[in-house]
Structure formats: C-alpha cells, structure tokens
Coordinates of C-alpha atoms (C1' of nucleotides) in Angstrom, one line a residue:
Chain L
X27 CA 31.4 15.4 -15.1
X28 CA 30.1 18.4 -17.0
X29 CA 26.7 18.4 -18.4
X30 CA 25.5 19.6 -21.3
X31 CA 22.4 22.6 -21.7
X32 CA 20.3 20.6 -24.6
X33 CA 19.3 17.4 -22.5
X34 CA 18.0 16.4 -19.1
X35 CA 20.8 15.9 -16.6
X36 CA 19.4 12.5 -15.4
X37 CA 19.1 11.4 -19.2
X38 CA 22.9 12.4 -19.9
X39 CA 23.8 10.3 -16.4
X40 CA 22.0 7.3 -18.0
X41 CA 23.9 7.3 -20.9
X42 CA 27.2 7.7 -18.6
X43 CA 25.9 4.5 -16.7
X44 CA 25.1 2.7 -19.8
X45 CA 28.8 3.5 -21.7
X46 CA 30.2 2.3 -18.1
X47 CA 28.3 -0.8 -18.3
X48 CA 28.9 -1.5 -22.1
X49 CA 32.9 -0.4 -21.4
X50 CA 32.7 -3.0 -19.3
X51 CA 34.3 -0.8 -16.5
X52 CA 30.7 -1.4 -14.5
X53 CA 30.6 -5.6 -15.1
X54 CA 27.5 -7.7 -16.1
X55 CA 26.5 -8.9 -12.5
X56 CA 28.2 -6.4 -10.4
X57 CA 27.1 -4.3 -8.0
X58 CA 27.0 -0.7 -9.9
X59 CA 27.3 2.7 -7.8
X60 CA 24.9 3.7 -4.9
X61 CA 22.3 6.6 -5.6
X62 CA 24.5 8.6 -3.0
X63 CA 27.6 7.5 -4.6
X64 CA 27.0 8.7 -7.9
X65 CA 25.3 11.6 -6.5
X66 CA 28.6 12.5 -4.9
X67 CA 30.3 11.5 -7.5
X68 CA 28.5 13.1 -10.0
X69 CA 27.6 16.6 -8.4
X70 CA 24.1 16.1 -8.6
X71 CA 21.1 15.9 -6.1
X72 CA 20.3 12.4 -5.5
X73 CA 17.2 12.6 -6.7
X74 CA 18.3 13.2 -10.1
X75 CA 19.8 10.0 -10.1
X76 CA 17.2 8.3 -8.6
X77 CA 15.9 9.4 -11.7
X78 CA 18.1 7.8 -13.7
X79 CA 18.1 4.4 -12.0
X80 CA 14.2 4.6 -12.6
X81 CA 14.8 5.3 -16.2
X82 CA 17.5 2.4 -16.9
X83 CA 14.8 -0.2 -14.7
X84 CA 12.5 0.4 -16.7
X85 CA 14.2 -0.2 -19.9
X86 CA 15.6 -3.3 -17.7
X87 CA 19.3 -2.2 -18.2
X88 CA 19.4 -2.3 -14.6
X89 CA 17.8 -4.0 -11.9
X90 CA 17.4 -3.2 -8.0
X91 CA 18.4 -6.1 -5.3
X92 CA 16.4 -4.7 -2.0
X93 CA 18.0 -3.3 0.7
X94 CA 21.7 -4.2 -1.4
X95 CA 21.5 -2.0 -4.6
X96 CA 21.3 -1.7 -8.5
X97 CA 23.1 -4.5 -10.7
X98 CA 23.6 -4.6 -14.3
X99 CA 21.3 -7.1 -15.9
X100 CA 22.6 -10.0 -17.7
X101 CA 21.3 -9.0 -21.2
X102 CA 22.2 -5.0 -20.5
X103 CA 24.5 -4.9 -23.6
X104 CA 21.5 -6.2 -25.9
X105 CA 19.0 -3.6 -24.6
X106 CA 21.7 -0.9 -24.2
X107 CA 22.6 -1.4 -28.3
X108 CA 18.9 -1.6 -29.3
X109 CA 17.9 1.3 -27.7
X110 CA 20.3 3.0 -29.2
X111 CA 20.5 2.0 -32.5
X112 CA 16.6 2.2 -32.7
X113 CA 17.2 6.0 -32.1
X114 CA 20.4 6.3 -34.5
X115 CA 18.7 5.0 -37.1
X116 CA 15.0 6.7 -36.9
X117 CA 16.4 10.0 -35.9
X118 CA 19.9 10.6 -36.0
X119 CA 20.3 9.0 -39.7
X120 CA 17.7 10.4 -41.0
X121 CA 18.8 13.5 -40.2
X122 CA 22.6 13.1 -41.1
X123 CA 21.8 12.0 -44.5
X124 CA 19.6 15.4 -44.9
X125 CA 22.8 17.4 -44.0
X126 CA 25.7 15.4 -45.9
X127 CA 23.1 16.0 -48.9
X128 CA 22.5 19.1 -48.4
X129 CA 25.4 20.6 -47.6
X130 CA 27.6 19.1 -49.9
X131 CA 29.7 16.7 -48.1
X132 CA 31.3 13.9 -49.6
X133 CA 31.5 10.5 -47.5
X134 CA 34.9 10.4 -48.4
X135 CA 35.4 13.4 -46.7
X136 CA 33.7 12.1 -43.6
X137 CA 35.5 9.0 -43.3
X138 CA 39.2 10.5 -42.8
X139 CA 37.6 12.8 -40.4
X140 CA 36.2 9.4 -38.7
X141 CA 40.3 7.9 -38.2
X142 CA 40.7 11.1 -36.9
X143 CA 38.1 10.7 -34.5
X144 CA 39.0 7.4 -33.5
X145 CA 42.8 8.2 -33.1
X146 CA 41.2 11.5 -30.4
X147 CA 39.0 8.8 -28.8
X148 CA 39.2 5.2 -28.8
X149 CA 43.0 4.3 -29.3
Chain T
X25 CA 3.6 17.3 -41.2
X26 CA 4.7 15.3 -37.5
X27 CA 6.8 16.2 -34.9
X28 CA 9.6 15.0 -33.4
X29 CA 9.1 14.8 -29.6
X30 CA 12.7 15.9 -28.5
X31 CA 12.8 19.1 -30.2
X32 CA 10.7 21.8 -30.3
X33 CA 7.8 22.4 -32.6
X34 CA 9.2 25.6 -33.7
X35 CA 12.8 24.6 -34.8
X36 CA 11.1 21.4 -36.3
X37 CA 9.4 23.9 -38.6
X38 CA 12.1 26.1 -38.9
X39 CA 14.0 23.5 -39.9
X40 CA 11.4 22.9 -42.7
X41 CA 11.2 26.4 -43.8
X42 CA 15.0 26.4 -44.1
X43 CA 14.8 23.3 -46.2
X44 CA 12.0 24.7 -48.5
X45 CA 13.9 27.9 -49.1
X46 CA 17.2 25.9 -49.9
X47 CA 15.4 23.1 -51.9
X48 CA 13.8 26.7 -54.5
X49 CA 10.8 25.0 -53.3
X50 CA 10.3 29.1 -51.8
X51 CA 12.7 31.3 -53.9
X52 CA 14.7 33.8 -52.8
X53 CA 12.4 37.0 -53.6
X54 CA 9.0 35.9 -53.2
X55 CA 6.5 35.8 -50.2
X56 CA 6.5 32.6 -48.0
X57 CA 3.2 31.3 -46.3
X58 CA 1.9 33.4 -44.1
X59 CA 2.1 32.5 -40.1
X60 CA -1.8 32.0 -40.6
X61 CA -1.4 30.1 -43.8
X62 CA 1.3 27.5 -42.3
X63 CA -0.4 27.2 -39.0
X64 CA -3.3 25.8 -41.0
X65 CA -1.3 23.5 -43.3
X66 CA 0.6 22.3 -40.4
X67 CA -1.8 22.2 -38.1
X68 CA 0.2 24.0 -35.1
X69 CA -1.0 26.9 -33.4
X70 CA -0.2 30.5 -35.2
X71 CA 1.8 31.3 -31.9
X72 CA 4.2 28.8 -32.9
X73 CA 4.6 29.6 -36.5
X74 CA 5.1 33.4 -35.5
X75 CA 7.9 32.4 -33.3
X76 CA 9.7 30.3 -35.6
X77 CA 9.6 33.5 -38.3
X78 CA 11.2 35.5 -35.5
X79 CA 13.6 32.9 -34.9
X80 CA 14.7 32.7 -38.8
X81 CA 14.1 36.8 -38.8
X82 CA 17.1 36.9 -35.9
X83 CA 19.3 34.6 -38.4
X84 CA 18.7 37.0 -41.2
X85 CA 17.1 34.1 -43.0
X86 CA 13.4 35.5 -43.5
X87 CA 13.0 39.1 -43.4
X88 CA 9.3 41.1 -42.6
X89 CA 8.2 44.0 -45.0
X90 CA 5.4 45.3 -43.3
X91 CA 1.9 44.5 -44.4
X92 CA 2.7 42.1 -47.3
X93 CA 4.5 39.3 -45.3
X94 CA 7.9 37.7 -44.7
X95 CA 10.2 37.1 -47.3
X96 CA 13.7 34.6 -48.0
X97 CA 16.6 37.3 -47.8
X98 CA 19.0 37.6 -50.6
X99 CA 21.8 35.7 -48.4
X100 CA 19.2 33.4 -46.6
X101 CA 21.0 29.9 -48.6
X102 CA 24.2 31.4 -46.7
X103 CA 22.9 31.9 -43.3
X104 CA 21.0 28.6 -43.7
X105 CA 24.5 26.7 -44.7
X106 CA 26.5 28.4 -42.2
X107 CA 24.6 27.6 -39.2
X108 CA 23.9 24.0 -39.9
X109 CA 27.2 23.4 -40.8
X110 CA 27.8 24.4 -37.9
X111 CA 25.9 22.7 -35.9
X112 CA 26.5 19.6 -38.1
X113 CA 30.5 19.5 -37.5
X114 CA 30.2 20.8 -33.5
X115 CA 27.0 18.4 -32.5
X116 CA 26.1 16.1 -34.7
X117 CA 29.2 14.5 -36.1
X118 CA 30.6 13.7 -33.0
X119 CA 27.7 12.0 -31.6
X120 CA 27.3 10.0 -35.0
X121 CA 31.3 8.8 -34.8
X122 CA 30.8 7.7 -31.5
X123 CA 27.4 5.7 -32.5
X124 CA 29.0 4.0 -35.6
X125 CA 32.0 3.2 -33.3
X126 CA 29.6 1.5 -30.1
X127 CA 26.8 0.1 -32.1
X128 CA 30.0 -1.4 -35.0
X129 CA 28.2 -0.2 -38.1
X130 CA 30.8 0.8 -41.5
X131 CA 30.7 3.1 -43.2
X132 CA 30.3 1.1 -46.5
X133 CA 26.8 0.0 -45.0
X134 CA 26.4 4.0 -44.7
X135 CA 27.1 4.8 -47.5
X136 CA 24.4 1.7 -49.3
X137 CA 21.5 3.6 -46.9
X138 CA 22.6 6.8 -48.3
X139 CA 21.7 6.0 -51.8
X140 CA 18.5 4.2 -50.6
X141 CA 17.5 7.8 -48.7
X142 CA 18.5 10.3 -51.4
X143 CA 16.2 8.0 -54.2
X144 CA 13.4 7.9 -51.8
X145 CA 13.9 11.7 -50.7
X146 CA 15.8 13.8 -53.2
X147 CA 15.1 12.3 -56.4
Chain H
X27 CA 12.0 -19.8 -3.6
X28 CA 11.3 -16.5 -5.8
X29 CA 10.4 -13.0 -4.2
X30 CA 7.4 -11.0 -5.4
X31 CA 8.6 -7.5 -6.2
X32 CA 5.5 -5.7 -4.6
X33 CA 5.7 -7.2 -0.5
X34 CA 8.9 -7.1 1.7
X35 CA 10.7 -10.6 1.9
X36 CA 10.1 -10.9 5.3
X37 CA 6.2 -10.9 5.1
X38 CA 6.6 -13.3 2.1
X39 CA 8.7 -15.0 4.3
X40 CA 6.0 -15.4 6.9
X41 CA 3.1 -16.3 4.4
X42 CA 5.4 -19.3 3.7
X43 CA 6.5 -20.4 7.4
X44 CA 3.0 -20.5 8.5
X45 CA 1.7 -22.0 5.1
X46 CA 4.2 -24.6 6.6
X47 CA 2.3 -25.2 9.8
X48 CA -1.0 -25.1 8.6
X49 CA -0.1 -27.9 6.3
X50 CA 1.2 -29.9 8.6
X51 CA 4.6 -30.0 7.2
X52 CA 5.6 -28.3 10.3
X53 CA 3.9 -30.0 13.0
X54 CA 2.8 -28.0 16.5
X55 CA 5.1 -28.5 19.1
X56 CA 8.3 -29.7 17.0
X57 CA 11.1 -27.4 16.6
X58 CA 11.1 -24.9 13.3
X59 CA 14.2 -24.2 11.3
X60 CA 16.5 -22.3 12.9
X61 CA 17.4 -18.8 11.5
X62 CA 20.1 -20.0 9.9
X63 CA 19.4 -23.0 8.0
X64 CA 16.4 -21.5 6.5
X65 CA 18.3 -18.4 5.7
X66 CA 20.6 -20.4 3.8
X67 CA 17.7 -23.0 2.2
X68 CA 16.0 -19.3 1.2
X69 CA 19.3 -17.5 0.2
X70 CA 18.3 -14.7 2.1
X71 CA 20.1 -12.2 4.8
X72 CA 19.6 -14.0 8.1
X73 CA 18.4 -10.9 9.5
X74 CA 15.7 -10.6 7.4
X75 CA 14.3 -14.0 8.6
X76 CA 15.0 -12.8 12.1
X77 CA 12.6 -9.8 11.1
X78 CA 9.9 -13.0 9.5
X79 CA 10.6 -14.5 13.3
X80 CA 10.2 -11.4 15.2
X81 CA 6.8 -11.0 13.1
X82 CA 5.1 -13.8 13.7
X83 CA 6.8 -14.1 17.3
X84 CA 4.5 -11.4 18.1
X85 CA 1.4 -12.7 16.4
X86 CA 2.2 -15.4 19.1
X87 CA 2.2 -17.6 15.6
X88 CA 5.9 -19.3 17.0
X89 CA 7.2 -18.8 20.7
X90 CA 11.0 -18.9 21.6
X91 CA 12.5 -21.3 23.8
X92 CA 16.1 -20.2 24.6
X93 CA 18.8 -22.3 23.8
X94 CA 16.7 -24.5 21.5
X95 CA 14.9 -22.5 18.5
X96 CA 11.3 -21.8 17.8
X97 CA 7.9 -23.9 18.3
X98 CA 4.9 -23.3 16.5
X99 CA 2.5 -22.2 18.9
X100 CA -0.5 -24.5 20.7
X101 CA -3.0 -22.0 18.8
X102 CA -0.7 -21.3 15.5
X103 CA -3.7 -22.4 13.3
X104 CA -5.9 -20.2 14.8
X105 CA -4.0 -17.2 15.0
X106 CA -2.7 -17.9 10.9
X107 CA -6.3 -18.5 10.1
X108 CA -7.2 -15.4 11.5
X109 CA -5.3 -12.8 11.0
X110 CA -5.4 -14.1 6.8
X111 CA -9.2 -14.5 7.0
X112 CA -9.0 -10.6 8.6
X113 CA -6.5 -9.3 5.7
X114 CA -8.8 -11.5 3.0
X115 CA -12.5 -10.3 3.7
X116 CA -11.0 -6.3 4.2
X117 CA -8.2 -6.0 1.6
X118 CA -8.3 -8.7 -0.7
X119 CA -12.1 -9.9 -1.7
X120 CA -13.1 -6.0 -2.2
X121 CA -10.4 -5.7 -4.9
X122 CA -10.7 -9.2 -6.3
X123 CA -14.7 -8.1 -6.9
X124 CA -13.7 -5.0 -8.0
X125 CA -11.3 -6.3 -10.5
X126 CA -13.3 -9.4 -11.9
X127 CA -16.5 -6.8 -12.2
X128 CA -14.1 -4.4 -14.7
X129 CA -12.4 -6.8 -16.1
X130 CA -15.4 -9.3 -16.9
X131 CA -14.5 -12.2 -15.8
X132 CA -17.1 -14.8 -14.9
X133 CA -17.3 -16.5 -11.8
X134 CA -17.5 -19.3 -13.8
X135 CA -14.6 -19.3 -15.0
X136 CA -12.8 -18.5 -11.7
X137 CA -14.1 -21.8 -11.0
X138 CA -12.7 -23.6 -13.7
X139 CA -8.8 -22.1 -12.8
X140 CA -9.4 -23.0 -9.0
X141 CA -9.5 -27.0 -10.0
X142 CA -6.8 -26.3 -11.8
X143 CA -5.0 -24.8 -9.5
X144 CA -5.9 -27.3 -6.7
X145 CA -4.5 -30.0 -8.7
X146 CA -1.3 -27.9 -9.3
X147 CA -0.3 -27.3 -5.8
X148 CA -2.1 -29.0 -2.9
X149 CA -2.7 -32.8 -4.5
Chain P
X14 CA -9.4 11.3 -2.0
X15 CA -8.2 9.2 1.0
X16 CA -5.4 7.4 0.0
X17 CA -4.2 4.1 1.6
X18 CA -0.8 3.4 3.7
X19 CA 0.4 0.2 1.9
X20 CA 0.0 1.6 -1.5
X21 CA 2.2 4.5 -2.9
X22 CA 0.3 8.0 -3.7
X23 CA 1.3 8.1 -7.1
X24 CA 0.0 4.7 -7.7
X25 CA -3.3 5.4 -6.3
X26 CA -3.6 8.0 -8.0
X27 CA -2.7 6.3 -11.6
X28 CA -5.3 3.8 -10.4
X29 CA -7.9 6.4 -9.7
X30 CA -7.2 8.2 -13.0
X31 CA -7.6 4.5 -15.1
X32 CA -10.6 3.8 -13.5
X33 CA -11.9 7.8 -14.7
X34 CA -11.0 6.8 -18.1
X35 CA -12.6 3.2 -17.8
X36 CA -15.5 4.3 -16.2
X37 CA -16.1 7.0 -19.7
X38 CA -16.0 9.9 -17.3
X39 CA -12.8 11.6 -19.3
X40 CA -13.3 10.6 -22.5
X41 CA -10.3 8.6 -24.3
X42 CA -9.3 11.7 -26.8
X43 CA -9.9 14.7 -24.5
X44 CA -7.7 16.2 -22.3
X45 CA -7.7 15.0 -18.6
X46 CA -7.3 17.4 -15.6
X47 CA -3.6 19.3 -16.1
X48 CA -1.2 18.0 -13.5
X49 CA -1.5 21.1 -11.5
X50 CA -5.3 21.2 -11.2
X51 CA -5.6 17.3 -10.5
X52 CA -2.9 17.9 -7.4
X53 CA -4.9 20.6 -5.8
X54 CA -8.1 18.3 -6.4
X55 CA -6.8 15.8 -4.7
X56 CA -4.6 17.8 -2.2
X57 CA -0.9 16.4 -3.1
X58 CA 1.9 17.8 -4.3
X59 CA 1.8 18.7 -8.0
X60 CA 5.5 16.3 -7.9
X61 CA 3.3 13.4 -6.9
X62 CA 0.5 14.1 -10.5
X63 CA 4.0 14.2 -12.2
X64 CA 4.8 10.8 -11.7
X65 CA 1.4 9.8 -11.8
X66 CA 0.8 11.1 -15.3
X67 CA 4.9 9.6 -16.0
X68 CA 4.4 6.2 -15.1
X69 CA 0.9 6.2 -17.2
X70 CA 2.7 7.8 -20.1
X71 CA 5.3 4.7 -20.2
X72 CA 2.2 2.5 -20.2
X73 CA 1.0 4.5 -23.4
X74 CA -2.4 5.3 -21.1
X75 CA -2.1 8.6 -21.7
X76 CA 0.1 10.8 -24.2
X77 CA 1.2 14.9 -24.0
X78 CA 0.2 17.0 -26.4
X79 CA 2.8 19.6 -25.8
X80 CA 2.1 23.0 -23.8
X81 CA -1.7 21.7 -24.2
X82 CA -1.9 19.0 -21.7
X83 CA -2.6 15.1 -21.5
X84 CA -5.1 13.1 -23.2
X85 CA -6.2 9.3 -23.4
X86 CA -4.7 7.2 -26.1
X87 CA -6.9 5.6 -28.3
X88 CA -6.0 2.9 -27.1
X89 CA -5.4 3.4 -23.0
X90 CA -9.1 0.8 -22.7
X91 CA -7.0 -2.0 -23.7
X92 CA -3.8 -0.6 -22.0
X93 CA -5.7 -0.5 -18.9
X94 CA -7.1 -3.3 -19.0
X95 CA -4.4 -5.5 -20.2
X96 CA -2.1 -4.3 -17.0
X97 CA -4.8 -4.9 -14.9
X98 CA -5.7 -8.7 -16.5
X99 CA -1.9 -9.8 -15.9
X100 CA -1.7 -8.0 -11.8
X101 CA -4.7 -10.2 -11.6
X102 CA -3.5 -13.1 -13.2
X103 CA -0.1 -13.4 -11.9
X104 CA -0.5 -12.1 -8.3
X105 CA -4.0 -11.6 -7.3
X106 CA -5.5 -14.8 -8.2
X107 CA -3.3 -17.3 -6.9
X108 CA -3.3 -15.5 -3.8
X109 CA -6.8 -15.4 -3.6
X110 CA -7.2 -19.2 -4.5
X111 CA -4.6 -19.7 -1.7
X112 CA -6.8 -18.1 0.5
X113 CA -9.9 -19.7 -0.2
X114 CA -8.0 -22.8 0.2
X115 CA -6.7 -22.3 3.6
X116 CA -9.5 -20.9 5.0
X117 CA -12.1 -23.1 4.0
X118 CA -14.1 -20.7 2.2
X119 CA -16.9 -22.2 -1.1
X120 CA -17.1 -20.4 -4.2
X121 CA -21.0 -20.4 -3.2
X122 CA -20.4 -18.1 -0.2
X123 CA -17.8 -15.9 -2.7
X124 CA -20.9 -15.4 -5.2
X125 CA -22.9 -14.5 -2.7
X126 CA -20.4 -12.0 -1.4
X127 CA -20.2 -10.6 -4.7
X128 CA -24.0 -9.9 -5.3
X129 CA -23.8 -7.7 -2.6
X130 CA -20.8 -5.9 -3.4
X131 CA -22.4 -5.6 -7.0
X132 CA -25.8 -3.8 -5.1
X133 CA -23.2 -1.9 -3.2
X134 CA -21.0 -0.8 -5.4
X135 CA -21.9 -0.7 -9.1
X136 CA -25.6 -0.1 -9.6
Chain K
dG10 C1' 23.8 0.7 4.6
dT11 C1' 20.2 0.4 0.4
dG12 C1' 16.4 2.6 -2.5
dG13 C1' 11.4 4.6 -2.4
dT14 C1' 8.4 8.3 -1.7
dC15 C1' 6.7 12.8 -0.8
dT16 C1' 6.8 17.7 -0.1
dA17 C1' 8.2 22.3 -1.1
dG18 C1' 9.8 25.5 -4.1
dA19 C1' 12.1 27.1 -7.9
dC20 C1' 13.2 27.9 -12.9
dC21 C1' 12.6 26.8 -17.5
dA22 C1' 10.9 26.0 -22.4
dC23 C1' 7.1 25.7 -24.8
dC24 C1' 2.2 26.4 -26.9
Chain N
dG29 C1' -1.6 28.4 -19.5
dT30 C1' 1.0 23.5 -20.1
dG31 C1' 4.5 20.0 -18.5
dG32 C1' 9.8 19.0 -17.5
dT33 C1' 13.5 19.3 -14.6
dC34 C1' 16.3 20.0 -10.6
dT35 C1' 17.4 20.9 -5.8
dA36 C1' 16.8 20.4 -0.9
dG37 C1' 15.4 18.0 2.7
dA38 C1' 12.7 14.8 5.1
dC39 C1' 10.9 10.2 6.5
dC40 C1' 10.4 5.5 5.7
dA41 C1' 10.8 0.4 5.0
dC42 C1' 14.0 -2.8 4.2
dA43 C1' 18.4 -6.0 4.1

DNA sequence: GTGGTCTAGACCACC
DNA sequence: GTGGTCTAGACCACA
C-alpha cells in the first residue's frame, strides 16, 4: 500500500480498515488482522497501527477481545457511513460547490465523468 | 473568520484571498490589506498572514511593490483558476466520486443542495 | 457473567469465586467447580480460570486435592476478608473520599443508593 | 510526581492535569503547561504528555490552539466532572457498597473515616 | 499468540 | 516556540 504525503499514515490505514470492513472483505463479527499482521502487511511500524486500532475504538468501529484481538463491531457500517458523511457534507461539499461555481463547471459535465469513474473503479 | 482544523491557517486564508480577488471583491490593480491590516481583521498572527502573501507571491497571484504593499497581478484570475483546477480534478473529484458512490447519495440530490448553497452564498 | 474493561478476567474471576464462598453458596469443605465447567458456565479460556485458581491457590483461599478438584480452604473467609479489607482501607476508601469530596456528593445520599442496592442484590 | 503500578502513566497524568483544572490552579481559558515542559516536570517522556493531552482532547477537556499550545474548554468543569460522576457510578460505587457489605463495615465508621480524610486532605 | 505502554529519538509543519 | 507523526525497540500482562 502506498501512502499519500497530505495525511497521517495511521489515519489513511483507518480508512483502509474501514473500506475493508464496509467491502465486507473484513466481516461484521470476524476476527480483523493482528497489529503485527497489518504492520507486516502494511510496511509500517506497529505502532502506527496501534494507532489506528486506538482511533477506530474509539469511534467504536472496532472493538478489542483481550488476549484474542480486534473485531468489527456489529453496528461498524452505521458509524463508518456517519462519520463519513458528517465530514462530506460539512467539509468536502461545501467546498466542491465553491469550486464547480467558481470555476465554471456544469454538473452535467461532472456526471459523465462520474460513469467514467465508476466503469475505472467499481465495475 | 474560522478555521478549519485539517488545513493550515495560511492556505485557509490564502484560499480566502484567492476567492476575494476572483469574486472583484479586491480588483486586479489595487492594494490588498496589508499583512497588519488582515492579521487584525482575522485575528491570526501577522506571521501567518506574511506567509500566506509569500505563498500567493510564489504563484504569481499577489505581487509586492516595495513600500506601498502587495497587489493582485494582471493574470492573478489565471493562476488562481489553473491551480485549483487542478487540484479540483487530481484531489478532490476523486475522493468526492468515491464518497457519493459508498455513502449512495445521487447526483440529483446534488444538484438540489447546489442551488440551496449558491442562493445562500453567491447570490 | 459480563467483564469489566478496566481489571484482567482472571482477578474478576476471583472476586466472584470467593464472593461464592463467603456467601455460602459454596460451602467450606465441598468440592468447587472444576476448571472446566466453570470455564464453560463463564465462557472463558480455561486457562485463564487456571490463572483465577493459581491466584487464589496461593492466597491459600482454595487448596488442591489431586485427582479430585479444589476445596475452599478451612480459613477461606478469613483470608477473602482480609486481603479485601487490605485492598479497601488502602486503595479504595482514599479514592471513594476523594471522589464524593469533588464531586459533591453527600453521604446522605450514599446512604440512600446502599438500601437500594442491598435490596437489589443480597435479599 | 510518583505514579502508581496498576494505573497507566498517561492516565495519571490526565488525572493529575483534571484535578489542576478543577482545583482553579490553571485557569479554564489559559494555556496549560506545553507538552514538553509538563514531561520534564514530571520526568516522562514527552510521548507519554502526548497521549495525555490526546486522550483529554477526545474528552473535549482541553482544546489546541495551533503552534500556541493547549488550553481548558469552557466547558472541561463539566467534562471532568461528568467522566468522573459515571467511573463513580458504574464501577466505583457498587464495588464499594460490595465491600462494605462483605466486610461488615457501618456507614457511621465510613463518616467518620471521612472527617479525617477531610482534616487531612482538603483544608 | 494478543494488545498496551513507555522510552528514545528523529523529522516535520506550523505559529 | 508549539504539537503531530513515525520509527525502533523494549517490557509487560493477558488469554
């Protein structure tokens, strides 16, 4: 996995584990990668995800078993969506709307580039 | 004027600047605020004004004539279009395709809180 | 039976198996669950309940007899009584003071929740 | 600061830095110790403040002003005291009434007790 | 095996 | 100066 420059390593993991999880290629109930595994996995210290299983506890996405390891919680879909539709639509919107207007593009225009994406994507 | 906590203070306000000059609200030819001036209104410190006008000075958006103050360039709507187009298509789109597609919002309901923002905004 | 978060199963474990004997449920000198059955009756790891055995084996709170399974000791009730009175007057009465004095709660009405609580759990 | 063995640092420390801002001794709207002065203070590792001053920023106790420092909400009192209420609810309480229980011990000899830790402690 | 914590040290952006 | 992040490595309790 290759990180990006503009955002915390341990918060780009998180949204790996939470795409995973709402995928459903990590199931509701399951056991979800050890800190070491992912570490591995992941090329990163294990710290940093240690960081990032911190981070998805406390926004109860996931939750820790002692001594076995971290599960997906049974309402991790709901919490995963609201915490990221709270932030598309206070800042990412917002700040959409400002460009389309202001530079000039026509919602027509960004809808075929939208099939496009999905075709690239999600087919 | 208040900040966004994931970006910086001075691209918030450079973005502001940007959007002033655009809007005519600052027209091409005539002296913007001072740093002293906007560190007051905005109530940042100067430090952080000055190195937002040295970021727009590098992108040839405001230019310095020594002792009177900085000034919008004759191209500066260009360079202001250019690089958020930019950053619009390479960042931004993306990331909103792929948060319409997850979260399973149209683009029709879009394109109704697109005319709600540009009448509370723009009008 | 549900785990507190903040103290290792195996001492909850223990609070509960000598809770047991010093209400009688468990008489002195009959045979305790074995390992097993009240790892399965707690839907734990038997190992960990070894770990609760081991624990209060050497607080001379149970005693082995091989082949058969463990006894509550002759002097069970005194060693329970104890070591809890120990852990109450050091660890536990200094920070329930501490936090009824900052959080201004009456003594009065610590009262009050006691016969309630009495009449929830040991009618 | 001595810290105790069945209690992380980090928590301590959050503790200690609550009961600074309960107490009035910082100031809810000034800026507390940074995190690098409040580790040499209290001789840990600058990491350890980190998480300290983390975990209190999720509880909206304290809030970062950027590149300035960290200051007490307006509202951490309530914050505080709130988190505190619900430990002492949930856990502490029904321990201690437990306790109490088991060992015999009056609510007379528990006020009495607490008159001296009062004389002790708080005058 | 699991995660939790702490230290040490480094680099960075930001104000 | 401020905090934020990441790595490395260690030790620990726990299941």
């Amino acid at each position: 996995m290759e990180f990006r420059d503009n955002e915390a390593i341990y918060l780009q993991i998180a949204g790996f584990v939470s795409e995973n999880i709402m995928l459903g290629k990590w199931p509701i109930g399951q056991k979800i990668p050890s800190v070491r595994e992912l570490a591995v996995e992941l090329q990163v210290n294990p710290n940093t995800v240690v960081r990032t299983y911190e981070f998805l506890q406390n926004r109860e996405v996931i939750a820790n078993k002692r001594g076995i390891g971290f599960f997906a919680t049974d309402n991790a879909l709901e919490k995963i969506k609201s915490y990221r539709k709270e932030r598309f639509l206070k800042q990412e919107l917002p700040e959409f709307f400002r460009n389309i207007y202001l530079l000039n593009i026509s919602l027509d225009e960004i809808a075929n580039r939208f099939e496009d994406f999905k075709n690239e994507n999600f087919k």
